[in-house]
Structure formats: C-alpha cells, structure tokens
mmCIF file of C-alpha atoms in Angstrom:
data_model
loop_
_atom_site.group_PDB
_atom_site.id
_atom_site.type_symbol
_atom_site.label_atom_id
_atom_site.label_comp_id
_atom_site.label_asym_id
_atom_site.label_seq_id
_atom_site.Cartn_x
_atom_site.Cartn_y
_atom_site.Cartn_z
ATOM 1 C CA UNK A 1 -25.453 -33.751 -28.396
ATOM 2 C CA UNK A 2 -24.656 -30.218 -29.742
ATOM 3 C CA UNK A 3 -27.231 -28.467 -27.462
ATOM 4 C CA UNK A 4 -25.725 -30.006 -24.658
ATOM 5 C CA UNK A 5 -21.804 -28.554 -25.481
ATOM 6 C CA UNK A 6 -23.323 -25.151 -26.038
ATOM 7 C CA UNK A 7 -24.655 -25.358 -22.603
ATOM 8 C CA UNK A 8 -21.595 -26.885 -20.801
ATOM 9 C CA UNK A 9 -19.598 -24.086 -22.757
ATOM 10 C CA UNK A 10 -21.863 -21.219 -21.966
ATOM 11 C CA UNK A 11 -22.082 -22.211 -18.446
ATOM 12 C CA UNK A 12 -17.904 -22.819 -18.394
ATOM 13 C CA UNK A 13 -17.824 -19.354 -19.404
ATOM 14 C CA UNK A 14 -20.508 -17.765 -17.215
ATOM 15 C CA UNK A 15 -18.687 -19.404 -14.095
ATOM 16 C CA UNK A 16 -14.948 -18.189 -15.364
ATOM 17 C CA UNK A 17 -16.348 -14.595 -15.305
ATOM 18 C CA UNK A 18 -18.124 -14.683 -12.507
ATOM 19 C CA UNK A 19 -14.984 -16.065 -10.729
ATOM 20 C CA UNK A 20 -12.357 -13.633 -12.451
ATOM 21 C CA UNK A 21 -14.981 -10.416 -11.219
ATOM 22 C CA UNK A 22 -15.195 -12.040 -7.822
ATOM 23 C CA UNK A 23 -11.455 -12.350 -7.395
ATOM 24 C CA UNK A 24 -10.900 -8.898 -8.844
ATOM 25 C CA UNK A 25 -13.234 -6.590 -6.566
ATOM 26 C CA UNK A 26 -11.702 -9.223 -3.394
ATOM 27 C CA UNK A 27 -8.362 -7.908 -4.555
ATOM 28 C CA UNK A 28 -9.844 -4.018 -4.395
ATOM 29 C CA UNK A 29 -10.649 -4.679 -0.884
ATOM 30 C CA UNK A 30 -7.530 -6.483 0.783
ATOM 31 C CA UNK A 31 -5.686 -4.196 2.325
ATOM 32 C CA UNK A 32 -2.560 -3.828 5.075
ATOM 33 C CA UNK A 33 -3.787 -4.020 8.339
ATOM 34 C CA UNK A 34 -2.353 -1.794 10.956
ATOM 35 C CA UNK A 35 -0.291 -3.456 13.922
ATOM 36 C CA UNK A 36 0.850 -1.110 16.905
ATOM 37 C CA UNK A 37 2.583 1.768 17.248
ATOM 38 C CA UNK A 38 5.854 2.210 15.247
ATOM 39 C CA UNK A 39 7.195 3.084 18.949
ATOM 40 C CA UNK A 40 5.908 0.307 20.919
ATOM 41 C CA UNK A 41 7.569 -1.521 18.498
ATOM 42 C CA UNK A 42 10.671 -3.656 18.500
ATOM 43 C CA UNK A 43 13.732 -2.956 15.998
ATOM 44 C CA UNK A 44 14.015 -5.510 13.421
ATOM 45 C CA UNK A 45 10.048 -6.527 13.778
ATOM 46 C CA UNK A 46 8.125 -5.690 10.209
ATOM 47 C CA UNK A 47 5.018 -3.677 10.826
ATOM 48 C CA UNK A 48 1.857 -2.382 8.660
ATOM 49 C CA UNK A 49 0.776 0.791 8.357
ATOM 50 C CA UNK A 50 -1.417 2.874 6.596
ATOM 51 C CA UNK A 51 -1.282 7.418 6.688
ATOM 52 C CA UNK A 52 -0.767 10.084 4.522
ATOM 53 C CA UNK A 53 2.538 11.119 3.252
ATOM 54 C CA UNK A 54 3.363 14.773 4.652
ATOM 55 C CA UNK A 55 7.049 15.259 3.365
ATOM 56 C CA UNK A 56 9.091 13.482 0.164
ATOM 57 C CA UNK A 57 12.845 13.760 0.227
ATOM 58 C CA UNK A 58 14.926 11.853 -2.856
ATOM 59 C CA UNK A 59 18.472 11.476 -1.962
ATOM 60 C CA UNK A 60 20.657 9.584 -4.222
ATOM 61 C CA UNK A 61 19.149 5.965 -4.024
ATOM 62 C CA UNK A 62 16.752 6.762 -1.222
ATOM 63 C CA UNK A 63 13.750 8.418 -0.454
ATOM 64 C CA UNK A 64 12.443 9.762 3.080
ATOM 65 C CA UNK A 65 9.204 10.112 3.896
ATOM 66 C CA UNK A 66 7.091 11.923 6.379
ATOM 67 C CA UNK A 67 3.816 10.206 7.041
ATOM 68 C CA UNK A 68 1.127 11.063 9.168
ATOM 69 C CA UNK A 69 0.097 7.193 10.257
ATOM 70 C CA UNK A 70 -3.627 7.014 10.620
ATOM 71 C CA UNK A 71 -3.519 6.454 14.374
ATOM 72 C CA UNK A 72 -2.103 10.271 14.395
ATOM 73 C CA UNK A 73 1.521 8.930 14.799
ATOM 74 C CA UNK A 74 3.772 10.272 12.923
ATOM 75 C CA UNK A 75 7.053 8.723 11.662
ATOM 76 C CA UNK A 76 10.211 8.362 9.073
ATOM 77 C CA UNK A 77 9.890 5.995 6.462
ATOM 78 C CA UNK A 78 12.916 5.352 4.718
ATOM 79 C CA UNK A 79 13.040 3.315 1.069
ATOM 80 C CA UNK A 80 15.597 1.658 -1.096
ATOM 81 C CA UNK A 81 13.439 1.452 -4.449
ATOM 82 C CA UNK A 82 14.861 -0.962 -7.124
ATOM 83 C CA UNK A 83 13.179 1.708 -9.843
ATOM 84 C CA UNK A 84 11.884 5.056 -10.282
ATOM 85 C CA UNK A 85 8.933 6.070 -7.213
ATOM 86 C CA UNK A 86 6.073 8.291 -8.139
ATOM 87 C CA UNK A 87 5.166 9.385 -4.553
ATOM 88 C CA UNK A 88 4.180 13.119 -3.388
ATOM 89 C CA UNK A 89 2.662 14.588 -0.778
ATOM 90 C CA UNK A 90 -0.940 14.081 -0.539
ATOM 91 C CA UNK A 91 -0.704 10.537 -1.288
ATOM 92 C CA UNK A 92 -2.504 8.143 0.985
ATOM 93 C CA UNK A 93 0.008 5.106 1.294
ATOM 94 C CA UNK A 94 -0.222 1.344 2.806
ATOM 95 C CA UNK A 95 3.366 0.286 3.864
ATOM 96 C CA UNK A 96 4.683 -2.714 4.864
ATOM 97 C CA UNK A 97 8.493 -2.332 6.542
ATOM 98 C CA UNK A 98 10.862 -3.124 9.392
ATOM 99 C CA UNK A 99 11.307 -1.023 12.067
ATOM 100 C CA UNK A 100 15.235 0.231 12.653
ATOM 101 C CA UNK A 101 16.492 2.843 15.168
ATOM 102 C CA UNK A 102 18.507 5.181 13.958
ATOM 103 C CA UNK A 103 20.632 8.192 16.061
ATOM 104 C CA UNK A 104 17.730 7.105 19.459
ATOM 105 C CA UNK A 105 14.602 7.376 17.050
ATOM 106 C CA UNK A 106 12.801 4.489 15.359
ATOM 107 C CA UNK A 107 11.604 4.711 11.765
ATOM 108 C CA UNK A 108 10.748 2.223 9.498
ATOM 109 C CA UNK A 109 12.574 0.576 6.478
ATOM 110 C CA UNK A 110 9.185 -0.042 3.810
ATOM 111 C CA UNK A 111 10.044 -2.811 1.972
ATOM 112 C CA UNK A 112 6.680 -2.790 0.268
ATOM 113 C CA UNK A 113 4.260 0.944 -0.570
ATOM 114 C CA UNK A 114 0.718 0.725 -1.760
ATOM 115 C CA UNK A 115 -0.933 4.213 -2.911
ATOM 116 C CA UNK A 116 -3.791 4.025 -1.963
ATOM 117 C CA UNK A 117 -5.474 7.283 -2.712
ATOM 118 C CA UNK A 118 -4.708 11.161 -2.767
ATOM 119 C CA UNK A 119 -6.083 13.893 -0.319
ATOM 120 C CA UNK A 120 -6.662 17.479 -2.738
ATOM 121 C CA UNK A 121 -6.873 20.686 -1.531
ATOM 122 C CA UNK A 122 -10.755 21.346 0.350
ATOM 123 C CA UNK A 123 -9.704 17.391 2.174
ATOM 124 C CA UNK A 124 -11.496 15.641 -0.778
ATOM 125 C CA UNK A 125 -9.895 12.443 -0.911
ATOM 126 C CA UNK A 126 -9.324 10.146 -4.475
ATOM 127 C CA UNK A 127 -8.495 6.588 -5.165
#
C-alpha cells in the first residue's frame, strides 16, 4: 500500500506542474487583439489596440499619450489611473479603451494598458 501513495502523490504532483507551466506560458501568449480603426470607429464603442507610445504628458490626474497604433494610425489615448503609471516613450503598449470625441477628433479613453515591450535606440525591441 505505501508504494502505491508514493506513486499517486508523485504523479499528483507531476500533473499540478505540468498544469501550472502550461497555464503560465498560455498566459505569456494571450494578448489584445486589434479591432478597426480608432476612426472607423463609433464613440462610446471599446476597442483594442496595440502601438508604440510616441509622446507621455502627466497632467494632474491624467496622462496623454501619443501612440503610433501598429496599423500606422496614430491617435490620443487619454487615462484616469487609480495609482502611479510607469509609462515612457519607447514602450510598446496593448490598450483596451472606449473611444470618445473630443473638440471633432476621436481618441480613446484606455481603461486597461499592457506594456508589452520597449523599442531602444538602433530599433532593437525588449520584452
């Protein structure tokens, strides 16, 4: 009988590994998929997008963004952070927002930002 537990918990703890690895490279991999163009877009409909932040502004509770969207379209992202943001240009974001027009132009309102990488100097680009 005590072979028999070893083996039951060897192979209980082979499988829990095996399933906490899988789960953690799946999670690497899921990313924001992009939707349509920020201007072919309605206000008030959330989009996904994915680009490389060209411009960080930080005014009182808020902080603009330039970002170069990886379909070449660029756009203003605006966010209401509940803490501190560690964003600069370079950075290689995945947002999630809702588009709003503002004075005629549409931007988008991220409600959720993902960095994603960096791009240094020579176009090298981390994660």
């Amino acid at each position: 009988m005590k072979m028999e537990e070893k083996t039951i918990t060897k192979t209980a703890l082979i499988t829990t590994i095996i399933g906490l690895l899988l789960l953690f490279f799946l999670s690497e991999n899921n990313t924001l998929t992009t939707t349509k163009t920020v201007g072919e877009s309605s206000p008030q409909e959330t989009v996904n997008l994915e680009g490389l932040v060209t411009k960080v502004v930080h005014k009182n509770t808020a902080y603009f963004l330039d970002v170069d969207a990886t379909r070449r379209e660029k756009m203003n992202i605006v966010v209401f952070p509940s803490e501190e943001l560690y964003l600069k240009e370079g950075n290689i974001v995945a947002i999630q927002g809702v588009v709003q027009e503002y004075k005629g132009e549409k931007g988008v309102i991220a409600s959720k930002i993902i960095v994603k990488g960096e791009v240094k100097q020579g176009n090298e680009t981390t994660s």
